[in-house]
Amino acid sequence: KITNIFKSIFSSISKFIYQIKKGNSKYIIRLDDACETMDREKWTRLESILDSKNIKPIVAVIPNNQDENLKIDKEDKYFWDTVRNWKKKGWEIALHGYRHEYHKITKSKQIIPLHNQSEFASLSIKSQEKKISEGLKIFNKNKIDPKIWVAPSHSFDNKTIIAIKNTSKIKLISDGLALYPFSDSGMTYIPQQLWALKKYPLGIWTVCLHPNNMSMLEINKFEKFLNDDFFKDKFINSKLAIKDLRNSSLISKMYKLLFLIKIKIKDLLIRS
């Protein structure tokens, strides 16, 4: 009897510690660079994995891809049927720029200073409005009404925000350096901070995957990680995410500061 009591106590303590470690963190999966010439085998494989877990990702769709690096398979004439099918089953379709073509830019001129290239940042408001309008025309032609903006290479500036407001009804941006969604300048940001699944006890984490660039080994590894009990019931969509809006979160501000310091140090090391 005493042994059973100790076993019961130990089991209760173990479960309590596990729940603390698991925390109340939530995750969003984002798939970038969907287009007519994407690697269909990899996208189909990932779609099957996500469907098996009932995970509804954000899919960043390029309206008129001209990026040679993304011309992998022959152009799929049924691509927009695929996009509409994604939407029907609850996947969230995001406007991912226009042509996915880049020009060089200084990191400091962007809202998210990750890369020195952009399709939008540093251009005039009028030029950015034209790109967004042309992208939306293609979406509308194919009966897709995007509610989310995803900038190619995370690269956009304050003029991009104005252009989005002037040309669309989009109010959500999948990007930002924070631990929880926040609002700024009339837009709601759902932070995107990860490029692989990682275990955290708190925060809302968007994991950005680029299926076209992933190996099958990486895709299988992703599937295996999804099966970890830690991630059970942790995946949400943008509607649930924005219910946890925290504009003045101190921990989010600390996270952003540390992230920017990390980028700065990395840049200094590269230059040296």
mmCIF file of C-alpha atoms in Angstrom:
data_model
loop_
_atom_site.group_PDB
_atom_site.id
_atom_site.type_symbol
_atom_site.label_atom_id
_atom_site.label_comp_id
_atom_site.label_asym_id
_atom_site.label_seq_id
_atom_site.Cartn_x
_atom_site.Cartn_y
_atom_site.Cartn_z
ATOM 1 C CA LYS A 1 0.000 0.000 0.000
ATOM 2 C CA ILE A 2 2.787 2.447 0.935
ATOM 3 C CA THR A 3 4.556 1.642 -2.340
ATOM 4 C CA ASN A 4 1.368 2.371 -4.293
ATOM 5 C CA ILE A 5 0.918 5.676 -2.445
ATOM 6 C CA PHE A 6 4.466 6.754 -3.329
ATOM 7 C CA LYS A 7 3.934 5.687 -6.933
ATOM 8 C CA SER A 8 0.755 7.752 -7.054
ATOM 9 C CA ILE A 9 2.483 10.802 -5.525
ATOM 10 C CA PHE A 10 5.441 10.466 -7.894
ATOM 11 C CA SER A 11 3.093 10.147 -10.873
ATOM 12 C CA SER A 12 1.157 13.265 -9.809
ATOM 13 C CA ILE A 13 4.362 15.276 -9.336
ATOM 14 C CA SER A 14 5.682 14.112 -12.726
ATOM 15 C CA LYS A 15 2.466 15.138 -14.460
ATOM 16 C CA PHE A 16 2.549 18.532 -12.710
ATOM 17 C CA ILE A 17 6.159 19.173 -13.782
ATOM 18 C CA TYR A 18 5.348 18.085 -17.341
ATOM 19 C CA GLN A 19 2.384 20.476 -17.532
ATOM 20 C CA ILE A 20 4.621 23.332 -16.358
ATOM 21 C CA LYS A 21 7.198 22.447 -19.015
ATOM 22 C CA LYS A 22 4.492 22.146 -21.646
ATOM 23 C CA GLY A 23 2.971 25.438 -20.552
ATOM 24 C CA ASN A 24 0.269 27.223 -22.530
ATOM 25 C CA SER A 25 2.230 28.021 -25.672
ATOM 26 C CA LYS A 26 0.467 27.845 -29.052
ATOM 27 C CA TYR A 27 1.749 27.388 -32.600
ATOM 28 C CA ILE A 28 0.829 28.384 -36.144
ATOM 29 C CA ILE A 29 2.328 26.681 -39.190
ATOM 30 C CA ARG A 30 3.027 28.888 -42.215
ATOM 31 C CA LEU A 31 3.951 27.512 -45.639
ATOM 32 C CA ASP A 32 5.725 30.007 -47.901
ATOM 33 C CA ASP A 33 6.142 30.366 -51.671
ATOM 34 C CA ALA A 34 3.140 28.505 -53.046
ATOM 35 C CA CYS A 35 2.999 29.144 -56.803
ATOM 36 C CA GLU A 36 2.256 27.470 -60.141
ATOM 37 C CA THR A 37 5.787 26.069 -60.423
ATOM 38 C CA MET A 38 6.281 24.879 -56.833
ATOM 39 C CA ASP A 39 7.665 21.448 -55.953
ATOM 40 C CA ARG A 40 4.346 19.604 -55.950
ATOM 41 C CA GLU A 41 5.695 16.364 -54.485
ATOM 42 C CA LYS A 42 6.953 18.124 -51.358
ATOM 43 C CA TRP A 43 3.842 20.268 -51.002
ATOM 44 C CA THR A 44 1.602 17.208 -51.349
ATOM 45 C CA ARG A 45 3.631 15.350 -48.724
ATOM 46 C CA LEU A 46 3.395 18.236 -46.239
ATOM 47 C CA GLU A 47 -0.308 18.673 -46.940
ATOM 48 C CA SER A 48 -0.885 15.007 -46.082
ATOM 49 C CA ILE A 49 1.060 15.382 -42.821
ATOM 50 C CA LEU A 50 -0.843 18.511 -41.753
ATOM 51 C CA ASP A 51 -4.205 16.999 -42.671
ATOM 52 C CA SER A 52 -3.441 13.925 -40.562
ATOM 53 C CA LYS A 53 -3.005 16.253 -37.550
ATOM 54 C CA ASN A 54 -5.918 18.525 -38.506
ATOM 55 C CA ILE A 55 -3.516 21.498 -38.642
ATOM 56 C CA LYS A 56 -4.763 24.488 -40.647
ATOM 57 C CA PRO A 57 -1.714 26.491 -41.796
ATOM 58 C CA ILE A 58 -1.298 29.924 -43.305
ATOM 59 C CA VAL A 59 -0.221 29.529 -46.937
ATOM 60 C CA ALA A 60 1.715 32.408 -48.489
ATOM 61 C CA VAL A 61 0.744 32.404 -52.189
ATOM 62 C CA ILE A 62 2.747 34.302 -54.813
ATOM 63 C CA PRO A 63 0.253 35.756 -57.337
ATOM 64 C CA ASN A 64 2.623 35.967 -60.326
ATOM 65 C CA ASN A 65 5.884 34.207 -59.553
ATOM 66 C CA GLN A 66 8.919 35.380 -61.536
ATOM 67 C CA ASP A 67 11.557 34.053 -59.142
ATOM 68 C CA GLU A 68 13.698 31.591 -61.121
ATOM 69 C CA ASN A 69 14.625 29.762 -57.917
ATOM 70 C CA LEU A 70 10.968 28.798 -57.475
ATOM 71 C CA LYS A 71 10.477 27.505 -61.007
ATOM 72 C CA ILE A 72 10.899 23.882 -59.987
ATOM 73 C CA ASP A 73 8.078 21.919 -61.624
ATOM 74 C CA LYS A 74 6.267 22.676 -64.864
ATOM 75 C CA GLU A 75 3.523 25.272 -64.514
ATOM 76 C CA ASP A 76 0.443 23.712 -62.951
ATOM 77 C CA LYS A 77 -2.690 24.837 -64.790
ATOM 78 C CA TYR A 78 -4.776 23.576 -61.852
ATOM 79 C CA PHE A 79 -2.811 25.531 -59.240
ATOM 80 C CA TRP A 80 -5.625 27.913 -58.329
ATOM 81 C CA ASP A 81 -7.993 24.970 -57.941
ATOM 82 C CA THR A 82 -5.528 23.684 -55.351
ATOM 83 C CA VAL A 83 -5.532 27.060 -53.581
ATOM 84 C CA ARG A 84 -9.330 27.107 -53.492
ATOM 85 C CA ASN A 85 -9.347 23.565 -52.100
ATOM 86 C CA TRP A 86 -6.915 24.650 -49.364
ATOM 87 C CA LYS A 87 -9.273 27.468 -48.470
ATOM 88 C CA LYS A 88 -12.306 25.146 -48.438
ATOM 89 C CA LYS A 89 -10.723 22.949 -45.797
ATOM 90 C CA GLY A 90 -9.857 25.869 -43.547
ATOM 91 C CA TRP A 91 -6.329 26.772 -44.623
ATOM 92 C CA GLU A 92 -5.683 30.519 -44.535
ATOM 93 C CA ILE A 93 -4.519 32.029 -47.810
ATOM 94 C CA ALA A 94 -2.137 34.991 -47.587
ATOM 95 C CA LEU A 95 -0.986 37.451 -50.236
ATOM 96 C CA HIS A 96 2.758 36.850 -50.613
ATOM 97 C CA GLY A 97 3.919 39.936 -52.492
ATOM 98 C CA TYR A 98 3.438 40.055 -56.238
ATOM 99 C CA ARG A 99 6.264 38.563 -58.363
ATOM 100 C CA HIS A 100 8.766 37.524 -55.649
ATOM 101 C CA GLU A 101 11.484 39.566 -57.365
ATOM 102 C CA TYR A 102 14.029 41.428 -55.249
ATOM 103 C CA HIS A 103 16.111 44.566 -55.230
ATOM 104 C CA LYS A 104 18.968 45.277 -52.845
ATOM 105 C CA ILE A 105 18.232 47.303 -49.728
ATOM 106 C CA THR A 106 19.800 48.236 -46.412
ATOM 107 C CA LYS A 107 18.439 46.195 -43.520
ATOM 108 C CA SER A 108 17.882 49.264 -41.355
ATOM 109 C CA LYS A 109 15.280 50.578 -43.819
ATOM 110 C CA GLN A 110 12.911 47.710 -43.067
ATOM 111 C CA ILE A 111 10.476 47.021 -40.238
ATOM 112 C CA ILE A 112 11.930 43.518 -39.817
ATOM 113 C CA PRO A 113 15.717 43.877 -40.404
ATOM 114 C CA LEU A 114 16.490 40.315 -41.451
ATOM 115 C CA HIS A 115 17.604 40.525 -45.090
ATOM 116 C CA ASN A 116 19.259 43.004 -47.433
ATOM 117 C CA GLN A 117 16.741 42.396 -50.222
ATOM 118 C CA SER A 118 13.116 43.304 -50.760
ATOM 119 C CA GLU A 119 10.299 43.308 -53.279
ATOM 120 C CA PHE A 120 8.692 46.326 -51.587
ATOM 121 C CA ALA A 121 10.772 48.235 -49.027
ATOM 122 C CA SER A 122 12.329 51.523 -50.186
ATOM 123 C CA LEU A 123 9.960 51.871 -53.156
ATOM 124 C CA SER A 124 7.461 54.725 -53.343
ATOM 125 C CA ILE A 125 3.939 54.267 -51.984
ATOM 126 C CA LYS A 126 2.596 54.442 -55.540
ATOM 127 C CA SER A 127 4.946 51.688 -56.742
ATOM 128 C CA GLN A 128 4.055 49.464 -53.815
ATOM 129 C CA GLU A 129 0.342 50.097 -54.312
ATOM 130 C CA LYS A 130 0.650 48.992 -57.936
ATOM 131 C CA LYS A 131 2.346 45.718 -56.971
ATOM 132 C CA ILE A 132 -0.261 44.939 -54.336
ATOM 133 C CA SER A 133 -3.140 45.882 -56.649
ATOM 134 C CA GLU A 134 -1.810 43.675 -59.450
ATOM 135 C CA GLY A 135 -1.400 40.785 -57.021
ATOM 136 C CA LEU A 136 -4.939 41.231 -55.718
ATOM 137 C CA LYS A 137 -6.344 41.284 -59.254
ATOM 138 C CA ILE A 138 -4.934 37.801 -59.812
ATOM 139 C CA PHE A 139 -6.309 36.604 -56.476
ATOM 140 C CA ASN A 140 -9.739 38.096 -57.190
ATOM 141 C CA LYS A 141 -9.776 36.612 -60.699
ATOM 142 C CA ASN A 142 -9.292 33.235 -59.065
ATOM 143 C CA LYS A 143 -11.947 33.915 -56.398
ATOM 144 C CA ILE A 144 -9.514 34.215 -53.500
ATOM 145 C CA ASP A 145 -9.951 37.032 -50.984
ATOM 146 C CA PRO A 146 -6.781 37.155 -48.848
ATOM 147 C CA LYS A 147 -7.036 38.415 -45.277
ATOM 148 C CA ILE A 148 -3.325 38.163 -44.437
ATOM 149 C CA TRP A 149 -0.180 39.821 -45.804
ATOM 150 C CA VAL A 150 3.166 37.999 -45.946
ATOM 151 C CA ALA A 151 6.098 40.020 -47.266
ATOM 152 C CA PRO A 152 8.715 38.148 -49.321
ATOM 153 C CA SER A 153 11.915 37.876 -47.219
ATOM 154 C CA HIS A 154 10.019 39.506 -44.309
ATOM 155 C CA SER A 155 10.929 42.769 -46.011
ATOM 156 C CA PHE A 156 8.560 45.737 -45.893
ATOM 157 C CA ASP A 157 8.519 49.295 -44.576
ATOM 158 C CA ASN A 158 6.006 51.876 -43.332
ATOM 159 C CA LYS A 159 5.121 52.776 -46.930
ATOM 160 C CA THR A 160 4.122 49.148 -47.483
ATOM 161 C CA ILE A 161 1.638 49.433 -44.618
ATOM 162 C CA ILE A 162 0.123 52.543 -46.189
ATOM 163 C CA ALA A 163 -0.030 50.816 -49.587
ATOM 164 C CA ILE A 164 -1.795 47.773 -48.090
ATOM 165 C CA LYS A 165 -4.360 50.038 -46.407
ATOM 166 C CA ASN A 166 -4.934 52.039 -49.604
ATOM 167 C CA THR A 167 -5.419 49.045 -51.881
ATOM 168 C CA SER A 168 -6.937 46.248 -49.804
ATOM 169 C CA LYS A 169 -9.046 45.212 -46.830
ATOM 170 C CA ILE A 170 -6.145 43.252 -45.317
ATOM 171 C CA LYS A 171 -5.699 43.939 -41.606
ATOM 172 C CA LEU A 172 -3.430 41.046 -40.598
ATOM 173 C CA ILE A 173 0.316 40.748 -41.104
ATOM 174 C CA SER A 174 2.079 37.450 -40.498
ATOM 175 C CA ASP A 175 5.360 38.804 -39.155
ATOM 176 C CA GLY A 176 6.832 40.717 -36.264
ATOM 177 C CA LEU A 177 9.256 40.271 -33.394
ATOM 178 C CA ALA A 178 7.190 39.482 -30.318
ATOM 179 C CA LEU A 179 5.844 36.571 -28.303
ATOM 180 C CA TYR A 180 2.182 37.492 -28.772
ATOM 181 C CA PRO A 181 0.087 39.235 -31.457
ATOM 182 C CA PHE A 182 0.063 43.023 -31.272
ATOM 183 C CA SER A 183 -1.423 45.976 -33.129
ATOM 184 C CA ASP A 184 0.384 48.923 -34.666
ATOM 185 C CA SER A 185 -0.629 51.632 -37.139
ATOM 186 C CA GLY A 186 -4.039 50.066 -37.687
ATOM 187 C CA MET A 187 -2.662 46.600 -38.493
ATOM 188 C CA THR A 188 -2.576 43.443 -36.370
ATOM 189 C CA TYR A 189 0.684 41.514 -36.363
ATOM 190 C CA ILE A 190 0.865 37.782 -35.708
ATOM 191 C CA PRO A 191 4.580 37.303 -34.947
ATOM 192 C CA GLN A 192 6.663 34.902 -37.029
ATOM 193 C CA GLN A 193 9.766 33.843 -35.120
ATOM 194 C CA LEU A 194 10.645 30.243 -36.007
ATOM 195 C CA TRP A 195 11.758 28.248 -39.040
ATOM 196 C CA ALA A 196 11.515 24.874 -37.297
ATOM 197 C CA LEU A 197 9.411 23.456 -34.477
ATOM 198 C CA LYS A 198 10.828 24.165 -31.033
ATOM 199 C CA LYS A 199 9.390 23.613 -27.574
ATOM 200 C CA TYR A 200 8.500 26.704 -25.562
ATOM 201 C CA PRO A 201 6.267 26.948 -22.465
ATOM 202 C CA LEU A 202 4.701 30.288 -23.407
ATOM 203 C CA GLY A 203 4.033 32.563 -26.363
ATOM 204 C CA ILE A 204 2.345 32.244 -29.747
ATOM 205 C CA TRP A 205 4.866 30.993 -32.282
ATOM 206 C CA THR A 206 4.562 30.989 -36.071
ATOM 207 C CA VAL A 207 6.785 28.368 -37.687
ATOM 208 C CA CYS A 208 7.632 29.345 -41.264
ATOM 209 C CA LEU A 209 8.425 26.451 -43.598
ATOM 210 C CA HIS A 210 9.594 26.668 -47.215
ATOM 211 C CA PRO A 211 8.435 23.348 -48.712
ATOM 212 C CA ASN A 212 10.227 23.973 -52.025
ATOM 213 C CA ASN A 213 13.574 24.162 -50.238
ATOM 214 C CA MET A 214 13.038 21.312 -47.782
ATOM 215 C CA SER A 215 14.505 17.857 -48.325
ATOM 216 C CA MET A 216 12.322 14.787 -47.818
ATOM 217 C CA LEU A 217 14.498 14.000 -44.812
ATOM 218 C CA GLU A 218 13.595 17.375 -43.294
ATOM 219 C CA ILE A 219 9.919 16.815 -44.042
ATOM 220 C CA ASN A 220 10.014 13.410 -42.351
ATOM 221 C CA LYS A 221 11.810 14.957 -39.372
ATOM 222 C CA PHE A 222 9.078 17.595 -39.166
ATOM 223 C CA GLU A 223 6.419 14.864 -39.143
ATOM 224 C CA LYS A 224 8.235 12.988 -36.385
ATOM 225 C CA PHE A 225 8.490 16.143 -34.283
ATOM 226 C CA LEU A 226 4.764 16.820 -34.756
ATOM 227 C CA ASN A 227 4.057 13.466 -33.140
ATOM 228 C CA ASP A 228 5.709 14.574 -29.907
ATOM 229 C CA ASP A 229 3.068 14.749 -27.166
ATOM 230 C CA PHE A 230 4.287 18.272 -26.304
ATOM 231 C CA PHE A 231 2.587 19.645 -29.429
ATOM 232 C CA LYS A 232 -0.756 17.943 -28.867
ATOM 233 C CA ASP A 233 -3.605 20.511 -29.023
ATOM 234 C CA LYS A 234 -1.121 23.375 -29.480
ATOM 235 C CA PHE A 235 -1.839 24.357 -33.087
ATOM 236 C CA ILE A 236 -4.184 27.259 -33.774
ATOM 237 C CA ASN A 237 -5.155 29.616 -36.607
ATOM 238 C CA SER A 238 -4.974 33.404 -36.905
ATOM 239 C CA LYS A 239 -8.506 33.940 -35.538
ATOM 240 C CA LEU A 240 -7.602 32.236 -32.267
ATOM 241 C CA ALA A 241 -4.189 33.909 -32.176
ATOM 242 C CA ILE A 242 -5.499 37.485 -32.285
ATOM 243 C CA LYS A 243 -7.716 36.802 -29.292
ATOM 244 C CA ASP A 244 -4.501 36.966 -27.278
ATOM 245 C CA LEU A 245 -3.501 40.478 -28.347
ATOM 246 C CA ARG A 246 -0.852 41.945 -26.026
ATOM 247 C CA ASN A 247 0.291 45.397 -27.096
ATOM 248 C CA SER A 248 2.178 46.215 -23.904
ATOM 249 C CA SER A 249 3.679 42.801 -23.154
ATOM 250 C CA LEU A 250 7.005 43.335 -21.374
ATOM 251 C CA ILE A 251 8.200 39.844 -22.220
ATOM 252 C CA SER A 252 7.498 40.487 -25.922
ATOM 253 C CA LYS A 253 9.539 43.698 -25.798
ATOM 254 C CA MET A 254 12.405 41.850 -24.139
ATOM 255 C CA TYR A 255 12.225 39.132 -26.789
ATOM 256 C CA LYS A 256 12.347 41.727 -29.591
ATOM 257 C CA LEU A 257 15.340 43.470 -28.008
ATOM 258 C CA LEU A 258 17.268 40.210 -27.646
ATOM 259 C CA PHE A 259 16.396 39.199 -31.212
ATOM 260 C CA LEU A 260 17.657 42.516 -32.615
ATOM 261 C CA ILE A 261 20.850 42.281 -30.551
ATOM 262 C CA LYS A 262 21.396 38.777 -31.928
ATOM 263 C CA ILE A 263 21.012 40.072 -35.504
ATOM 264 C CA LYS A 264 23.423 42.939 -34.811
ATOM 265 C CA ILE A 265 26.061 40.628 -33.366
ATOM 266 C CA LYS A 266 25.679 38.245 -36.317
ATOM 267 C CA ASP A 267 26.169 41.123 -38.765
ATOM 268 C CA LEU A 268 29.270 42.333 -36.927
ATOM 269 C CA LEU A 269 30.769 38.839 -36.968
ATOM 270 C CA ILE A 270 30.147 38.532 -40.718
ATOM 271 C CA ARG A 271 31.804 41.878 -41.389
ATOM 272 C CA SER A 272 34.823 41.007 -39.286
#
